[in-house]
């Protein structure tokens, strides 16, 4: 793919004020003196982008283990920004909202899109209500699910909203889609990770239960030897990027996400995808829960449900009413924990949550 590299696009602006490379460097340096940490982080990243080196360091979210540092070339980040621009028809002058932390890849890439495509970047303080700070219309906004939920009354001021960073529960998806049915607002769900410079596939949200992801241009996928998704993105890496995500590949450009290999439960030879089971049952629960596996002498692992201690009795009552269809999908016990642990984007840290200790209650 042909990319014209702009350290700073001629049309780039921040809240309507244009900046060339020199002016942006002065502005970024001034942000380092701010008492607001989110502005210091933004200034730090802008200076890193403007520096002579060609690599940017990022850190993974830590949802499946200890966060680890990675590095990417600026040209790779800009190439990804160009593909996102093509997918969402972003053009110079379009107004976008940064409401994600720039310490992590999602926030960094919002800034890179503005710098590379000549967009007008608006910056929100850290908040679950980022749209409350402005009385304007945005062409493109990226949010995590908790921000989406709090922003539903104001979604009509956004043309395109991209949701990512954590799973989107069905009830919230339906509520958001219904809220914008008569508005010119489109909602999208992203699939991606730090290793792929944020999203490599997008799904437009509708009232349909099934969510089908469409690949960005120049992205290719295949199933690897472990049955997991592998991503071929030459602009990011000459090596194939291997994931632990289990998907159903529908054709060369579309797939359905099923769950993570890390969390698959093998119970008596039956492989259970807890995320798929959670999606099917979330309508019954008004509180957080997840499915997991614990050792079993005969089966290898047995399926259990994990809830906070305060919801034990309510969970027992709910599970007694659910029609599981097959005995393999019916949990054999309840694990209660003191609390659920999450990443900065509210992605559940399953292993760390169980690592705090739990009590087993038979069903």
Coordinates of C-alpha atoms in Angstrom, one line a residue:
X1 CA 0.0 0.0 0.0
X2 CA 1.2 3.5 -0.9
X3 CA 1.4 5.9 2.1
X4 CA 2.4 9.6 2.1
X5 CA 4.1 10.1 5.5
X6 CA 3.1 13.3 7.3
X7 CA 4.7 14.0 10.7
X8 CA 2.0 16.6 10.9
X9 CA -0.6 16.8 8.1
X10 CA -1.1 20.3 6.7
X11 CA -4.8 20.3 7.8
X12 CA -4.2 19.0 11.3
X13 CA -5.8 21.0 14.1
X14 CA -6.6 20.8 17.7
X15 CA -10.1 22.1 18.6
X16 CA -10.1 24.3 15.5
X17 CA -6.6 25.7 15.9
X18 CA -4.1 24.7 13.2
X19 CA -0.5 23.6 14.0
X20 CA 2.5 23.0 11.9
X21 CA 5.3 20.8 13.2
X22 CA 7.2 23.5 15.0
X23 CA 4.1 25.0 16.6
X24 CA 2.9 21.5 17.7
X25 CA 6.3 20.9 19.4
X26 CA 5.9 24.1 21.4
X27 CA 2.3 23.2 22.3
X28 CA 3.3 19.7 23.3
X29 CA 6.1 21.0 25.5
X30 CA 3.7 23.3 27.3
X31 CA 1.4 20.4 28.1
X32 CA 4.2 18.8 30.1
X33 CA 3.7 21.6 32.6
X34 CA 0.0 20.9 33.1
X35 CA -1.4 19.8 36.4
X36 CA -3.7 17.5 34.5
X37 CA -2.1 14.1 33.9
X38 CA -4.1 13.4 30.7
X39 CA -2.6 16.5 29.1
X40 CA 0.9 15.5 30.2
X41 CA 0.5 12.1 28.7
X42 CA -0.8 13.7 25.4
X43 CA 2.2 16.1 25.3
X44 CA 4.6 13.3 26.0
X45 CA 3.2 11.2 23.1
X46 CA 3.2 14.2 20.7
X47 CA 6.8 14.9 21.4
X48 CA 7.7 11.2 20.9
X49 CA 5.9 11.4 17.5
X50 CA 7.8 14.6 16.5
X51 CA 11.2 13.2 17.6
X52 CA 13.7 12.0 15.0
X53 CA 13.5 8.3 15.8
X54 CA 11.1 6.1 13.8
X55 CA 9.8 3.9 16.7
X56 CA 7.0 4.4 19.2
X57 CA 6.8 2.3 22.4
X58 CA 3.5 1.0 23.6
X59 CA 2.3 -1.3 26.4
X60 CA -0.3 -4.1 26.3
X61 CA -3.4 -3.9 28.4
X62 CA -2.6 -6.9 30.6
X63 CA -6.0 -8.5 30.4
X64 CA -4.5 -12.0 29.9
X65 CA -1.3 -11.5 31.8
X66 CA 1.4 -9.1 32.8
X67 CA 1.5 -6.0 30.6
X68 CA 4.5 -6.0 28.2
X69 CA 6.2 -3.3 26.2
X70 CA 6.1 -3.4 22.4
X71 CA 7.4 -1.0 19.7
X72 CA 6.1 0.0 16.3
X73 CA 7.4 2.2 13.5
X74 CA 5.7 5.5 12.9
X75 CA 5.1 4.5 9.3
X76 CA 3.2 1.4 10.4
X77 CA 1.1 3.5 12.7
X78 CA 0.4 5.9 10.0
X79 CA -0.4 3.1 7.5
X80 CA -3.0 1.8 10.0
X81 CA -4.4 5.3 10.4
X82 CA -4.8 5.5 6.6
X83 CA -6.7 2.2 6.5
X84 CA -9.1 3.4 9.3
X85 CA -9.6 6.6 7.4
X86 CA -10.5 4.6 4.2
X87 CA -12.9 2.4 6.2
X88 CA -14.8 5.2 7.9
X89 CA -14.5 7.8 5.0
X90 CA -12.5 10.2 7.2
X91 CA -11.3 13.3 5.3
X92 CA -9.3 16.4 6.3
X93 CA -11.2 18.7 8.6
X94 CA -13.4 16.0 10.1
X95 CA -13.8 16.5 13.8
X96 CA -12.8 13.5 16.1
X97 CA -12.9 13.1 19.9
X98 CA -10.0 11.7 22.0
X99 CA -11.5 10.4 25.2
X100 CA -9.2 7.4 25.7
X101 CA -5.8 7.5 27.6
X102 CA -2.8 8.1 25.4
X103 CA -0.6 5.8 27.5
X104 CA -2.2 2.9 25.5
X105 CA -2.6 2.0 21.9
X106 CA -6.3 3.1 21.4
X107 CA -5.6 6.6 22.6
X108 CA -2.3 6.9 20.7
X109 CA -3.9 5.8 17.4
X110 CA -6.7 8.4 17.7
X111 CA -3.9 11.1 17.9
X112 CA -2.1 9.4 14.9
X113 CA -5.2 9.5 12.8
X114 CA -5.6 13.2 13.4
X115 CA -1.9 13.8 12.6
X116 CA -1.9 11.6 9.5
X117 CA -5.3 12.4 8.0
X118 CA -5.5 16.2 8.8
X119 CA -8.4 15.8 11.3
X120 CA -9.5 18.3 13.9
X121 CA -8.7 16.6 17.3
X122 CA -10.8 17.5 20.3
X123 CA -9.5 16.2 23.7
X124 CA -11.7 15.2 26.6
X125 CA -10.7 14.9 30.3
X126 CA -10.8 11.3 31.6
X127 CA -14.5 10.6 32.1
X128 CA -17.3 8.1 31.5
X129 CA -19.2 11.1 30.2
X130 CA -16.8 12.5 27.5
X131 CA -19.6 14.1 25.4
X132 CA -20.8 16.2 28.3
X133 CA -17.8 18.6 27.9
X134 CA -18.7 19.8 24.4
X135 CA -21.6 21.3 22.5
X136 CA -20.6 20.2 19.0
X137 CA -20.9 17.4 16.5
X138 CA -18.1 14.8 16.1
X139 CA -17.5 12.8 12.9
X140 CA -15.7 10.0 14.7
X141 CA -15.4 8.9 18.3
X142 CA -13.8 5.9 19.9
X143 CA -15.1 4.7 23.3
X144 CA -15.0 1.8 25.7
X145 CA -18.4 0.3 26.7
X146 CA -18.7 2.1 30.0
X147 CA -18.4 5.4 28.2
X148 CA -20.9 4.3 25.6
X149 CA -23.4 3.4 28.3
X150 CA -23.1 6.8 30.0
X151 CA -23.2 8.7 26.7
X152 CA -26.4 7.2 25.2
X153 CA -28.5 10.3 25.6
X154 CA -25.9 12.3 23.6
X155 CA -25.0 9.9 20.8
X156 CA -26.9 11.9 18.3
X157 CA -24.0 14.4 18.3
X158 CA -21.7 11.7 16.9
X159 CA -21.7 10.5 13.2
X160 CA -19.6 7.3 13.8
X161 CA -18.9 5.7 17.2
X162 CA -16.3 2.9 17.5
X163 CA -16.6 0.7 20.6
X164 CA -13.7 -1.4 21.8
X165 CA -11.4 -2.2 24.7
X166 CA -13.7 -4.6 26.5
X167 CA -16.6 -6.9 25.7
X168 CA -19.9 -5.3 24.8
X169 CA -22.8 -7.0 26.5
X170 CA -25.9 -7.6 24.5
X171 CA -28.3 -5.5 26.6
X172 CA -26.0 -2.4 26.2
X173 CA -25.7 -3.1 22.5
X174 CA -29.4 -3.2 22.0
X175 CA -30.0 -0.1 24.1
X176 CA -27.5 1.9 22.2
X177 CA -28.7 0.7 18.7
X178 CA -32.3 1.6 19.6
X179 CA -31.2 5.0 20.9
X180 CA -29.8 6.0 17.5
X181 CA -32.3 4.3 15.2
X182 CA -33.8 7.6 14.0
X183 CA -30.4 9.5 14.2
X184 CA -27.6 9.8 11.6
X185 CA -25.4 7.9 14.0
X186 CA -23.6 4.6 13.2
X187 CA -22.3 2.3 15.9
X188 CA -19.4 0.0 15.3
X189 CA -17.6 -2.7 17.3
X190 CA -13.8 -3.2 16.9
X191 CA -11.7 -6.3 17.0
X192 CA -8.0 -5.9 17.6
X193 CA -5.2 -5.7 20.1
X194 CA -2.1 -3.8 20.9
X195 CA -0.1 -6.2 18.7
X196 CA -2.2 -5.1 15.7
X197 CA -2.1 -1.4 16.4
X198 CA -5.7 -1.5 17.7
X199 CA -8.5 -2.8 15.4
X200 CA -8.0 -4.9 12.2
X201 CA -11.7 -5.6 11.8
X202 CA -14.9 -3.7 12.3
X203 CA -18.5 -4.8 12.8
X204 CA -21.5 -2.5 12.3
X205 CA -23.9 -2.9 15.2
X206 CA -27.5 -3.8 14.6
X207 CA -30.3 -5.5 16.6
X208 CA -29.2 -8.9 15.3
X209 CA -27.6 -11.1 17.9
X210 CA -24.8 -12.3 15.6
X211 CA -21.9 -9.9 15.2
X212 CA -19.9 -10.3 12.0
X213 CA -16.5 -8.5 11.6
X214 CA -15.2 -7.1 8.3
X215 CA -11.5 -6.8 7.8
X216 CA -9.8 -3.5 7.1
X217 CA -8.2 -3.3 3.6
X218 CA -4.9 -5.1 3.2
X219 CA -5.5 -7.4 6.1
X220 CA -5.6 -11.2 5.7
X221 CA -6.5 -13.9 8.2
X222 CA -6.2 -17.6 8.6
X223 CA -6.6 -20.3 11.2
X224 CA -3.4 -21.6 12.8
X225 CA -2.4 -25.0 14.0
X226 CA -4.1 -24.4 17.4
X227 CA -7.4 -23.4 15.7
X228 CA -6.8 -19.7 16.6
X229 CA -6.8 -16.6 14.4
X230 CA -3.6 -15.6 12.7
X231 CA -3.3 -12.1 11.2
X232 CA -1.2 -11.1 8.2
X233 CA -0.7 -7.4 8.1
X234 CA 2.5 -6.6 6.1
X235 CA 2.4 -2.9 7.0
X236 CA 2.7 -3.8 10.7
X237 CA 5.1 -6.8 10.5
X238 CA 6.7 -9.1 8.0
X239 CA 5.8 -11.9 10.5
X240 CA 2.3 -13.4 10.9
X241 CA 0.7 -12.2 14.1
X242 CA -0.7 -15.1 16.1
X243 CA -3.6 -14.6 18.5
X244 CA -5.3 -16.8 21.1
X245 CA -8.7 -15.9 19.7
X246 CA -11.0 -18.6 18.4
X247 CA -13.1 -17.4 15.5
X248 CA -15.4 -18.8 12.8
X249 CA -13.9 -17.6 9.4
X250 CA -16.8 -17.0 7.0
X251 CA -14.9 -15.9 4.0
X252 CA -11.7 -14.0 3.1
X253 CA -13.0 -10.8 4.6
X254 CA -15.4 -11.8 7.4
X255 CA -15.4 -13.7 10.6
X256 CA -17.3 -14.3 13.9
X257 CA -15.5 -14.1 17.2
X258 CA -16.2 -17.1 19.6
X259 CA -13.8 -16.7 22.5
X260 CA -10.2 -17.0 23.6
X261 CA -8.1 -20.2 23.7
X262 CA -6.7 -19.1 27.1
X263 CA -10.2 -19.5 28.6
X264 CA -11.4 -22.6 26.8
X265 CA -12.7 -25.3 29.3
X266 CA -12.0 -28.9 28.3
X267 CA -14.6 -30.9 30.3
X268 CA -14.5 -34.6 29.5
X269 CA -13.3 -33.9 26.0
X270 CA -16.0 -31.3 25.3
X271 CA -14.5 -27.8 24.6
X272 CA -16.6 -25.1 26.1
X273 CA -16.1 -21.4 25.1
X274 CA -17.0 -19.4 28.2
X275 CA -17.4 -16.1 26.4
X276 CA -20.1 -17.6 24.1
X277 CA -21.9 -19.1 27.1
X278 CA -21.8 -15.8 28.9
X279 CA -23.2 -14.0 25.8
X280 CA -26.1 -16.5 25.8
X281 CA -26.9 -16.1 29.5
X282 CA -26.2 -12.4 30.2
X283 CA -29.8 -11.5 29.8
X284 CA -30.6 -13.5 33.0
X285 CA -28.0 -11.6 35.2
X286 CA -28.1 -8.0 36.5
X287 CA -24.7 -8.3 38.0
X288 CA -21.2 -9.3 36.8
X289 CA -20.4 -13.0 36.3
X290 CA -18.2 -15.3 34.2
X291 CA -17.7 -19.0 33.5
X292 CA -14.5 -20.8 34.2
X293 CA -13.1 -24.3 34.8
X294 CA -11.6 -25.9 37.9
X295 CA -9.8 -29.2 38.1
X296 CA -11.8 -32.4 38.2
X297 CA -10.4 -35.9 38.7
X298 CA -12.6 -37.6 36.0
X299 CA -13.4 -34.8 33.5
X300 CA -10.1 -32.9 33.7
X301 CA -12.0 -29.7 34.2
X302 CA -15.5 -28.9 35.2
X303 CA -17.6 -25.9 34.4
X304 CA -18.3 -23.4 37.2
X305 CA -19.8 -19.9 37.3
X306 CA -17.9 -17.1 39.2
X307 CA -19.8 -14.3 41.0
X308 CA -19.2 -11.9 43.9
X309 CA -20.0 -13.3 47.3
X310 CA -23.0 -11.0 47.7
X311 CA -24.7 -12.6 44.7
X312 CA -24.4 -16.2 45.7
X313 CA -28.1 -16.8 46.6
X314 CA -29.4 -14.8 43.6
X315 CA -27.1 -16.8 41.3
X316 CA -28.4 -20.1 42.7
X317 CA -32.0 -19.0 41.9
X318 CA -31.1 -17.8 38.4
X319 CA -29.2 -21.0 37.5
X320 CA -32.2 -23.1 38.6
X321 CA -34.3 -21.4 36.0
X322 CA -32.0 -21.4 33.0
X323 CA -32.5 -24.1 30.3
X324 CA -29.0 -25.1 29.4
X325 CA -29.8 -27.4 26.5
X326 CA -27.0 -29.9 27.3
X327 CA -25.5 -31.0 30.6
X328 CA -22.0 -30.0 29.4
X329 CA -23.1 -26.3 29.5
X330 CA -24.6 -26.5 33.0
X331 CA -22.2 -25.3 35.7
X332 CA -21.4 -27.8 38.4
X333 CA -20.6 -25.2 41.0
X334 CA -20.4 -21.6 41.9
X335 CA -17.2 -19.8 42.8
X336 CA -17.6 -16.7 45.0
X337 CA -14.9 -14.0 45.1
X338 CA -14.5 -10.8 47.0
X339 CA -14.3 -8.6 43.9
X340 CA -13.8 -8.6 40.2
X341 CA -10.6 -7.1 38.8
X342 CA -10.5 -5.1 35.5
X343 CA -8.0 -3.4 33.2
X344 CA -8.0 0.3 32.6
X345 CA -10.5 -0.2 29.8
X346 CA -12.8 -2.3 32.1
X347 CA -11.7 -5.6 30.5
X348 CA -12.2 -8.4 32.9
X349 CA -9.0 -9.9 34.4
X350 CA -10.3 -13.5 34.8
X351 CA -7.1 -15.2 36.1
X352 CA -6.2 -12.3 38.4
X353 CA -9.7 -12.3 39.9
X354 CA -9.5 -16.0 40.7
X355 CA -6.0 -15.5 41.9
X356 CA -7.4 -13.4 44.8
X357 CA -8.9 -16.6 46.2
X358 CA -12.4 -18.1 46.0
X359 CA -14.9 -20.4 47.8
X360 CA -16.5 -23.3 46.0
X361 CA -20.3 -23.9 46.4
X362 CA -21.7 -27.1 44.8
X363 CA -24.9 -27.0 42.8

